[in-house]
């Protein structure tokens, strides 16, 4: 059973990356364009408003790049940092714990994107199309993906 789970790991990671990126991009689209319920109860954030508009741009662009698996680690780094900023500057001053201050989404997105920085995009990423080495790099990646996970 562990072997099958290990073989499916890159695809499970890709599905995780796609869903998280889509959710993040939807937050940005809602804030920038007023779709999907809009920002804070409707409407959009005025262009150039600090920090909301810039956060929304990071959410839309970063989330889209993560969905596509294009520059995933860098997009995840910037996205994670923006969520850490949102948590500590907007939510944490209101109360200590995320459950009390409404900062759960910011905290979760921050940690999820931090994880993607270290794991990479998994399978089904556009980065693979542009990787150096073409087919050789693909076979090395497949061998690395099929290697058993470290167990304790």
Tab-separated table of N, CA and C in Angstrom:
chain	number	residue	atom	x	y	z
A	1	UNK	N	0.814	-1.187	0.000
A	1	UNK	CA	0.000	0.000	0.000
A	1	UNK	C	0.866	1.264	0.000
A	2	UNK	N	1.962	1.243	0.762
A	2	UNK	CA	2.851	2.415	0.803
A	2	UNK	C	3.432	2.707	-0.569
A	3	UNK	N	3.725	1.662	-1.337
A	3	UNK	CA	4.299	1.851	-2.661
A	3	UNK	C	3.323	2.597	-3.559
A	4	UNK	N	2.061	2.182	-3.523
A	4	UNK	CA	1.057	2.854	-4.355
A	4	UNK	C	0.853	4.306	-3.918
A	5	UNK	N	0.830	4.530	-2.621
A	5	UNK	CA	0.683	5.902	-2.135
A	5	UNK	C	1.873	6.753	-2.557
A	6	UNK	N	3.068	6.191	-2.481
A	6	UNK	CA	4.265	6.935	-2.885
A	6	UNK	C	4.249	7.245	-4.374
A	7	UNK	N	3.731	6.305	-5.188
A	7	UNK	CA	3.660	6.547	-6.634
A	7	UNK	C	2.642	7.634	-6.969
A	8	UNK	N	1.596	7.723	-6.168
A	8	UNK	CA	0.556	8.726	-6.407
A	8	UNK	C	0.914	10.086	-5.817
A	9	UNK	N	1.969	10.152	-5.034
A	9	UNK	CA	2.319	11.377	-4.318
A	9	UNK	C	2.468	12.603	-5.229
A	10	UNK	N	3.171	12.531	-6.364
A	10	UNK	CA	3.308	13.729	-7.206
A	10	UNK	C	1.970	14.214	-7.760
A	11	UNK	N	1.047	13.285	-8.007
A	11	UNK	CA	-0.257	13.664	-8.548
A	11	UNK	C	-1.153	14.245	-7.462
A	12	UNK	N	-1.055	13.703	-6.257
A	12	UNK	CA	-1.801	14.264	-5.129
A	12	UNK	C	-1.297	15.672	-4.827
A	13	UNK	N	0.012	15.868	-4.904
A	13	UNK	CA	0.594	17.194	-4.685
A	13	UNK	C	0.137	18.164	-5.774
A	14	UNK	N	0.057	17.696	-7.019
A	14	UNK	CA	-0.416	18.541	-8.119
A	14	UNK	C	-1.870	18.941	-7.900
A	15	UNK	N	-2.702	18.007	-7.475
A	15	UNK	CA	-4.103	18.320	-7.209
A	15	UNK	C	-4.223	19.335	-6.066
A	16	UNK	N	-3.432	19.137	-5.023
A	16	UNK	CA	-3.377	20.069	-3.891
A	16	UNK	C	-2.983	21.458	-4.384
A	17	UNK	N	-1.931	21.531	-5.197
A	17	UNK	CA	-1.438	22.804	-5.730
A	17	UNK	C	-2.504	23.495	-6.568
A	18	UNK	N	-3.189	22.754	-7.409
A	18	UNK	CA	-4.198	23.327	-8.301
A	18	UNK	C	-5.383	23.878	-7.505
A	19	UNK	N	-5.870	23.100	-6.537
A	19	UNK	CA	-7.025	23.547	-5.746
A	19	UNK	C	-6.663	24.780	-4.918
A	20	UNK	N	-5.516	24.743	-4.248
A	20	UNK	CA	-5.105	25.884	-3.416
A	20	UNK	C	-4.874	27.120	-4.282
A	21	UNK	N	-4.219	26.970	-5.406
A	21	UNK	CA	-3.980	28.098	-6.304
A	21	UNK	C	-5.275	28.694	-6.829
A	22	UNK	N	-6.234	27.836	-7.154
A	22	UNK	CA	-7.524	28.319	-7.644
A	22	UNK	C	-8.267	29.094	-6.560
A	23	UNK	N	-8.278	28.567	-5.350
A	23	UNK	CA	-8.932	29.270	-4.242
A	23	UNK	C	-8.282	30.639	-3.996
A	24	UNK	N	-6.959	30.680	-4.055
A	24	UNK	CA	-6.225	31.926	-3.823
A	24	UNK	C	-6.511	32.935	-4.945
A	25	UNK	N	-6.509	32.449	-6.189
A	25	UNK	CA	-6.792	33.327	-7.326
A	25	UNK	C	-8.217	33.878	-7.250
A	26	UNK	N	-9.151	33.068	-6.767
A	26	UNK	CA	-10.537	33.530	-6.619
A	26	UNK	C	-10.640	34.678	-5.620
A	27	UNK	N	-9.851	34.636	-4.544
A	27	UNK	CA	-9.830	35.756	-3.591
A	27	UNK	C	-9.370	37.039	-4.286
A	28	UNK	N	-8.337	36.921	-5.102
A	28	UNK	CA	-7.838	38.090	-5.823
A	28	UNK	C	-8.839	38.610	-6.832
A	29	UNK	N	-9.481	37.707	-7.578
A	29	UNK	CA	-10.479	38.120	-8.572
A	29	UNK	C	-11.664	38.804	-7.903
A	30	UNK	N	-12.088	38.277	-6.759
A	30	UNK	CA	-13.209	38.888	-6.030
A	30	UNK	C	-12.872	40.306	-5.602
A	31	UNK	N	-11.674	40.498	-5.120
A	31	UNK	CA	-11.273	41.818	-4.642
A	31	UNK	C	-11.022	42.811	-5.788
A	32	UNK	N	-10.471	42.335	-6.883
A	32	UNK	CA	-10.131	43.233	-7.987
A	32	UNK	C	-11.309	43.549	-8.895
A	33	UNK	N	-12.166	42.561	-9.136
A	33	UNK	CA	-13.226	42.721	-10.131
A	33	UNK	C	-14.634	42.682	-9.553
A	34	UNK	N	-14.761	42.446	-8.248
A	34	UNK	CA	-16.073	42.414	-7.626
A	34	UNK	C	-16.888	41.174	-7.972
A	35	UNK	N	-16.258	40.145	-8.513
A	35	UNK	CA	-16.951	38.895	-8.845
A	35	UNK	C	-16.966	37.971	-7.637
A	36	UNK	N	-17.751	36.911	-7.700
A	36	UNK	CA	-17.798	35.888	-6.648
A	36	UNK	C	-18.114	36.481	-5.276
A	37	UNK	N	-18.970	37.464	-5.249
A	37	UNK	CA	-19.328	38.088	-3.981
A	37	UNK	C	-18.566	39.362	-3.687
A	38	UNK	N	-17.526	39.609	-4.432
A	38	UNK	CA	-16.768	40.840	-4.254
A	38	UNK	C	-15.942	40.885	-2.993
A	39	UNK	N	-15.327	42.010	-2.774
A	39	UNK	CA	-14.474	42.222	-1.605
A	39	UNK	C	-15.316	42.697	-0.435
A	40	UNK	N	-15.147	42.058	0.685
A	40	UNK	CA	-15.791	42.460	1.941
A	40	UNK	C	-17.276	42.802	1.753
A	41	UNK	N	-18.028	41.869	1.229
A	41	UNK	CA	-19.467	42.054	1.114
A	41	UNK	C	-19.943	42.658	-0.195
A	42	UNK	N	-19.098	42.798	-1.147
A	42	UNK	CA	-19.496	43.305	-2.451
A	42	UNK	C	-18.571	44.401	-2.939
A	43	UNK	N	-18.560	44.558	-4.241
A	43	UNK	CA	-17.730	45.599	-4.833
A	43	UNK	C	-16.288	45.161	-5.009
A	44	UNK	N	-15.486	46.118	-5.404
A	44	UNK	CA	-14.061	45.842	-5.613
A	44	UNK	C	-13.240	46.876	-4.855
A	45	UNK	N	-11.977	46.564	-4.719
A	45	UNK	CA	-11.056	47.467	-4.025
A	45	UNK	C	-10.556	48.505	-5.037
A	46	UNK	N	-10.584	49.775	-4.713
A	46	UNK	CA	-10.083	50.798	-5.643
A	46	UNK	C	-8.607	50.557	-6.001
A	47	UNK	N	-8.288	50.758	-7.260
A	47	UNK	CA	-6.926	50.521	-7.749
A	47	UNK	C	-5.915	51.344	-6.973
A	48	UNK	N	-4.832	50.683	-6.600
A	48	UNK	CA	-3.731	51.351	-5.924
A	48	UNK	C	-3.877	51.485	-4.420
A	49	UNK	N	-4.997	51.038	-3.863
A	49	UNK	CA	-5.211	51.135	-2.417
A	49	UNK	C	-4.237	50.224	-1.679
A	50	UNK	N	-3.527	50.786	-0.713
A	50	UNK	CA	-2.560	50.008	0.071
A	50	UNK	C	-3.243	49.485	1.322
A	51	UNK	N	-3.016	48.260	1.692
A	51	UNK	CA	-2.345	47.167	1.012
A	51	UNK	C	-3.301	46.259	0.240
A	52	UNK	N	-4.626	46.526	0.336
A	52	UNK	CA	-5.622	45.607	-0.216
A	52	UNK	C	-5.513	45.335	-1.698
A	53	UNK	N	-5.342	46.393	-2.498
A	53	UNK	CA	-5.282	46.197	-3.936
A	53	UNK	C	-4.035	45.409	-4.334
A	54	UNK	N	-2.914	45.716	-3.710
A	54	UNK	CA	-1.662	45.010	-4.024
A	54	UNK	C	-1.749	43.537	-3.591
A	55	UNK	N	-2.386	43.295	-2.448
A	55	UNK	CA	-2.587	41.917	-1.992
A	55	UNK	C	-3.462	41.156	-2.985
A	56	UNK	N	-4.486	41.808	-3.507
A	56	UNK	CA	-5.378	41.164	-4.469
A	56	UNK	C	-4.646	40.816	-5.767
A	57	UNK	N	-3.763	41.706	-6.205
A	57	UNK	CA	-2.967	41.418	-7.410
A	57	UNK	C	-2.069	40.207	-7.152
A	58	UNK	N	-1.427	40.171	-5.994
A	58	UNK	CA	-0.580	39.019	-5.648
A	58	UNK	C	-1.425	37.747	-5.600
A	59	UNK	N	-2.633	37.846	-5.046
A	59	UNK	CA	-3.498	36.672	-4.966
A	59	UNK	C	-3.889	36.170	-6.345
A	60	UNK	N	-4.296	37.071	-7.228
A	60	UNK	CA	-4.723	36.674	-8.565
A	60	UNK	C	-3.570	36.113	-9.391
A	61	UNK	N	-2.467	36.845	-9.437
A	61	UNK	CA	-1.321	36.415	-10.250
A	61	UNK	C	-0.641	35.197	-9.618
A	62	UNK	N	-0.371	35.271	-8.310
A	62	UNK	CA	0.284	34.145	-7.633
A	62	UNK	C	-0.547	32.887	-7.685
A	63	UNK	N	-1.848	33.015	-7.420
A	63	UNK	CA	-2.730	31.852	-7.482
A	63	UNK	C	-2.784	31.253	-8.872
A	64	UNK	N	-2.842	32.091	-9.900
A	64	UNK	CA	-2.876	31.602	-11.285
A	64	UNK	C	-1.586	30.874	-11.648
A	65	UNK	N	-0.454	31.431	-11.246
A	65	UNK	CA	0.828	30.770	-11.527
A	65	UNK	C	0.926	29.424	-10.804
A	66	UNK	N	0.444	29.372	-9.581
A	66	UNK	CA	0.472	28.117	-8.822
A	66	UNK	C	-0.441	27.093	-9.485
A	67	UNK	N	-1.623	27.495	-9.936
A	67	UNK	CA	-2.532	26.571	-10.631
A	67	UNK	C	-1.834	25.972	-11.845
A	68	UNK	N	-1.170	26.814	-12.619
A	68	UNK	CA	-0.501	26.358	-13.837
A	68	UNK	C	0.788	25.595	-13.557
A	69	UNK	N	1.326	25.745	-12.368
A	69	UNK	CA	2.606	25.118	-12.072
A	69	UNK	C	3.739	25.823	-12.796
A	70	UNK	N	3.624	27.122	-12.919
A	70	UNK	CA	4.611	27.927	-13.638
A	70	UNK	C	5.278	28.869	-12.645
A	71	UNK	N	6.551	28.641	-12.368
A	71	UNK	CA	7.255	29.431	-11.367
A	71	UNK	C	6.653	29.220	-9.986
A	72	UNK	N	6.253	27.992	-9.714
A	72	UNK	CA	5.498	27.679	-8.502
A	72	UNK	C	6.206	28.102	-7.234
A	73	UNK	N	7.475	27.792	-7.117
A	73	UNK	CA	8.179	28.075	-5.866
A	73	UNK	C	8.301	29.579	-5.602
A	74	UNK	N	8.581	30.355	-6.628
A	74	UNK	CA	8.700	31.799	-6.453
A	74	UNK	C	7.330	32.412	-6.188
A	75	UNK	N	6.315	31.965	-6.942
A	75	UNK	CA	4.954	32.461	-6.718
A	75	UNK	C	4.490	32.107	-5.310
A	76	UNK	N	4.824	30.901	-4.848
A	76	UNK	CA	4.441	30.479	-3.498
A	76	UNK	C	5.180	31.296	-2.439
A	77	UNK	N	6.429	31.639	-2.689
A	77	UNK	CA	7.198	32.451	-1.745
A	77	UNK	C	6.562	33.840	-1.577
A	78	UNK	N	6.240	34.465	-2.684
A	78	UNK	CA	5.632	35.793	-2.629
A	78	UNK	C	4.238	35.719	-2.001
A	79	UNK	N	3.476	34.702	-2.369
A	79	UNK	CA	2.130	34.535	-1.817
A	79	UNK	C	2.172	34.262	-0.323
A	80	UNK	N	3.084	33.422	0.107
A	80	UNK	CA	3.230	33.118	1.533
A	80	UNK	C	3.605	34.379	2.310
A	81	UNK	N	4.534	35.141	1.768
A	81	UNK	CA	4.936	36.388	2.420
A	81	UNK	C	3.806	37.385	2.514
A	82	UNK	N	2.996	37.475	1.464
A	82	UNK	CA	1.878	38.425	1.500
A	82	UNK	C	0.844	38.007	2.535
A	83	UNK	N	0.655	36.709	2.718
A	83	UNK	CA	-0.305	36.236	3.716
A	83	UNK	C	0.248	36.404	5.137
A	84	UNK	N	1.559	36.258	5.296
A	84	UNK	CA	2.163	36.518	6.607
A	84	UNK	C	1.993	38.000	6.958
A	85	UNK	N	2.218	38.865	5.989
A	85	UNK	CA	2.030	40.303	6.205
A	85	UNK	C	0.572	40.590	6.576
A	86	UNK	N	-0.351	39.991	5.820
A	86	UNK	CA	-1.776	40.208	6.099
A	86	UNK	C	-2.128	39.757	7.506
A	87	UNK	N	-1.595	38.620	7.902
A	87	UNK	CA	-1.931	38.118	9.234
A	87	UNK	C	-1.393	39.055	10.322
A	88	UNK	N	-0.108	39.382	10.239
A	88	UNK	CA	0.509	40.150	11.329
A	88	UNK	C	0.126	41.634	11.335
A	89	UNK	N	-0.168	42.214	10.187
A	89	UNK	CA	-0.516	43.638	10.152
A	89	UNK	C	-2.019	43.896	10.271
A	90	UNK	N	-2.834	42.983	9.757
A	90	UNK	CA	-4.279	43.217	9.739
A	90	UNK	C	-4.990	42.452	10.851
A	91	UNK	N	-4.696	41.173	10.988
A	91	UNK	CA	-5.468	40.315	11.894
A	91	UNK	C	-4.900	40.226	13.310
A	92	UNK	N	-3.631	39.998	13.440
A	92	UNK	CA	-3.037	39.753	14.752
A	92	UNK	C	-3.209	40.906	15.740
A	93	UNK	N	-3.185	42.163	15.312
A	93	UNK	CA	-3.418	43.238	16.287
A	93	UNK	C	-4.813	43.197	16.932
A	94	UNK	N	-5.761	42.532	16.280
A	94	UNK	CA	-7.126	42.456	16.813
A	94	UNK	C	-7.229	41.472	17.978
A	95	UNK	N	-6.502	40.356	17.914
A	95	UNK	CA	-6.513	39.331	18.961
A	95	UNK	C	-5.347	38.388	18.692
A	96	UNK	N	-4.990	37.585	19.672
A	96	UNK	CA	-3.806	36.738	19.561
A	96	UNK	C	-3.987	35.562	18.604
A	97	UNK	N	-5.112	34.860	18.684
A	97	UNK	CA	-5.295	33.626	17.919
A	97	UNK	C	-6.108	33.855	16.648
A	98	UNK	N	-5.784	33.129	15.569
A	98	UNK	CA	-6.502	33.292	14.301
A	98	UNK	C	-8.008	33.094	14.425
A	99	UNK	N	-8.437	32.198	15.276
A	99	UNK	CA	-9.866	31.966	15.454
A	99	UNK	C	-10.560	33.207	16.022
A	100	UNK	N	-9.844	33.967	16.828
A	100	UNK	CA	-10.409	35.168	17.446
A	100	UNK	C	-10.342	36.391	16.536
A	101	UNK	N	-9.313	36.462	15.692
A	101	UNK	CA	-9.104	37.685	14.918
A	101	UNK	C	-9.511	37.586	13.449
A	102	UNK	N	-10.101	36.459	13.038
A	102	UNK	CA	-10.534	36.295	11.656
A	102	UNK	C	-9.393	36.059	10.684
A	103	UNK	N	-8.233	35.707	11.184
A	103	UNK	CA	-7.064	35.527	10.327
A	103	UNK	C	-6.786	34.099	9.902
A	104	UNK	N	-7.740	33.199	10.090
A	104	UNK	CA	-7.504	31.798	9.713
A	104	UNK	C	-7.132	31.628	8.243
A	105	UNK	N	-7.878	32.229	7.297
A	105	UNK	CA	-7.483	32.051	5.888
A	105	UNK	C	-6.061	32.545	5.612
A	106	UNK	N	-5.691	33.685	6.183
A	106	UNK	CA	-4.337	34.215	5.967
A	106	UNK	C	-3.296	33.264	6.525
A	107	UNK	N	-3.521	32.752	7.734
A	107	UNK	CA	-2.565	31.843	8.362
A	107	UNK	C	-2.443	30.542	7.575
A	108	UNK	N	-3.575	29.991	7.171
A	108	UNK	CA	-3.548	28.717	6.434
A	108	UNK	C	-2.871	28.897	5.082
A	109	UNK	N	-3.252	29.940	4.324
A	109	UNK	CA	-2.613	30.172	3.031
A	109	UNK	C	-1.108	30.383	3.196
A	110	UNK	N	-0.702	31.103	4.222
A	110	UNK	CA	0.722	31.339	4.469
A	110	UNK	C	1.463	30.017	4.610
A	111	UNK	N	0.948	29.123	5.439
A	111	UNK	CA	1.623	27.840	5.676
A	111	UNK	C	1.522	26.905	4.478
A	112	UNK	N	0.416	26.943	3.755
A	112	UNK	CA	0.260	26.088	2.571
A	112	UNK	C	1.274	26.490	1.505
A	113	UNK	N	1.398	27.788	1.275
A	113	UNK	CA	2.359	28.233	0.270
A	113	UNK	C	3.798	27.998	0.727
A	114	UNK	N	4.048	28.093	2.006
A	114	UNK	CA	5.379	27.761	2.514
A	114	UNK	C	5.705	26.295	2.210
A	115	UNK	N	4.733	25.414	2.378
A	115	UNK	CA	4.929	24.000	2.049
A	115	UNK	C	5.248	23.824	0.569
A	116	UNK	N	4.534	24.540	-0.301
A	116	UNK	CA	4.776	24.412	-1.745
A	116	UNK	C	6.157	24.915	-2.154
A	117	UNK	N	6.715	25.842	-1.396
A	117	UNK	CA	8.078	26.294	-1.683
A	117	UNK	C	9.036	25.114	-1.581
A	118	UNK	N	8.835	24.273	-0.578
A	118	UNK	CA	9.750	23.160	-0.336
A	118	UNK	C	9.415	21.912	-1.140
A	119	UNK	N	8.142	21.673	-1.441
A	119	UNK	CA	7.779	20.453	-2.170
A	119	UNK	C	7.859	20.631	-3.675
A	120	UNK	N	7.711	21.852	-4.143
A	120	UNK	CA	7.649	22.071	-5.582
A	120	UNK	C	6.245	21.776	-6.081
A	121	UNK	N	6.061	21.820	-7.397
A	121	UNK	CA	4.717	21.750	-7.955
A	121	UNK	C	4.111	20.354	-8.069
A	122	UNK	N	4.922	19.309	-7.966
A	122	UNK	CA	4.386	17.971	-8.205
A	122	UNK	C	4.266	17.729	-9.701
A	123	UNK	N	3.394	16.798	-10.061
A	123	UNK	CA	3.194	16.459	-11.477
A	123	UNK	C	2.303	17.511	-12.138
A	124	UNK	N	2.145	17.390	-13.444
A	124	UNK	CA	1.204	18.211	-14.205
A	124	UNK	C	1.477	19.707	-14.108
A	125	UNK	N	2.731	20.080	-14.094
A	125	UNK	CA	3.101	21.494	-13.994
A	125	UNK	C	3.733	21.964	-15.298
A	126	UNK	N	3.416	23.198	-15.691
A	126	UNK	CA	4.014	23.755	-16.909
A	126	UNK	C	5.522	23.920	-16.783
A	127	UNK	N	6.030	24.036	-15.561
A	127	UNK	CA	7.477	24.135	-15.366
A	127	UNK	C	8.207	22.977	-16.033
A	128	UNK	N	7.585	21.821	-16.081
A	128	UNK	CA	8.214	20.639	-16.686
A	128	UNK	C	8.442	20.820	-18.177
A	129	UNK	N	7.557	21.570	-18.840
A	129	UNK	CA	7.714	21.803	-20.276
A	129	UNK	C	8.923	22.678	-20.576
A	130	UNK	N	9.231	23.582	-19.653
A	130	UNK	CA	10.312	24.525	-19.867
A	130	UNK	C	11.598	24.143	-19.142
A	131	UNK	N	11.612	22.970	-18.506
A	131	UNK	CA	12.801	22.570	-17.751
A	131	UNK	C	13.933	22.252	-18.712
A	132	UNK	N	15.130	22.487	-18.249
A	132	UNK	CA	16.296	22.194	-19.093
A	132	UNK	C	16.489	20.692	-19.163
A	133	UNK	N	16.911	20.214	-20.319
A	133	UNK	CA	17.184	18.791	-20.472
A	133	UNK	C	16.044	18.017	-21.098
A	134	UNK	N	14.866	18.576	-21.176
A	134	UNK	CA	13.742	17.935	-21.841
A	134	UNK	C	13.432	16.562	-21.303
A	135	UNK	N	13.569	15.535	-22.157
A	135	UNK	CA	13.181	14.164	-21.803
A	135	UNK	C	14.087	13.591	-20.717
A	136	UNK	N	15.387	13.945	-20.749
A	136	UNK	CA	16.293	13.441	-19.715
A	136	UNK	C	15.872	13.944	-18.345
A	137	UNK	N	15.538	15.221	-18.277
A	137	UNK	CA	15.108	15.798	-17.014
A	137	UNK	C	13.801	15.166	-16.550
A	138	UNK	N	12.904	14.866	-17.504
A	138	UNK	CA	11.636	14.216	-17.174
A	138	UNK	C	11.849	12.840	-16.570
A	139	UNK	N	12.778	12.063	-17.140
A	139	UNK	CA	13.016	10.726	-16.597
A	139	UNK	C	13.670	10.793	-15.222
A	140	UNK	N	14.535	11.771	-15.006
A	140	UNK	CA	15.137	11.949	-13.679
A	140	UNK	C	14.078	12.347	-12.663
A	141	UNK	N	13.161	13.240	-13.076
A	141	UNK	CA	12.078	13.655	-12.185
A	141	UNK	C	11.182	12.483	-11.835
A	142	UNK	N	10.850	11.639	-12.825
A	142	UNK	CA	9.996	10.485	-12.553
A	142	UNK	C	10.678	9.530	-11.593
A	143	UNK	N	11.977	9.330	-11.758
A	143	UNK	CA	12.705	8.430	-10.857
A	143	UNK	C	12.708	8.986	-9.441
A	144	UNK	N	12.907	10.294	-9.315
A	144	UNK	CA	12.906	10.924	-8.001
A	144	UNK	C	11.508	10.834	-7.367
A	145	UNK	N	10.454	11.019	-8.187
A	145	UNK	CA	9.089	10.960	-7.667
A	145	UNK	C	8.724	9.558	-7.206
A	146	UNK	N	9.283	8.539	-7.861
A	146	UNK	CA	8.926	7.172	-7.507
A	146	UNK	C	9.779	6.609	-6.380
A	147	UNK	N	10.786	7.363	-5.977
A	147	UNK	CA	11.609	6.929	-4.850
A	147	UNK	C	10.756	6.942	-3.584
A	148	UNK	N	10.965	5.965	-2.716
A	148	UNK	CA	10.137	5.928	-1.500
A	148	UNK	C	10.360	7.160	-0.637
A	149	UNK	N	9.302	7.580	-0.017
A	149	UNK	CA	9.385	8.721	0.905
A	149	UNK	C	10.143	8.307	2.144
A	150	UNK	N	10.781	9.257	2.772
A	150	UNK	CA	11.520	8.997	3.988
A	150	UNK	C	10.529	8.677	5.104
A	151	UNK	N	10.732	7.544	5.743
A	151	UNK	CA	9.854	7.173	6.855
A	151	UNK	C	10.662	7.072	8.116
A	152	UNK	N	10.013	7.365	9.197
A	152	UNK	CA	10.678	7.333	10.499
A	152	UNK	C	10.178	6.173	11.297
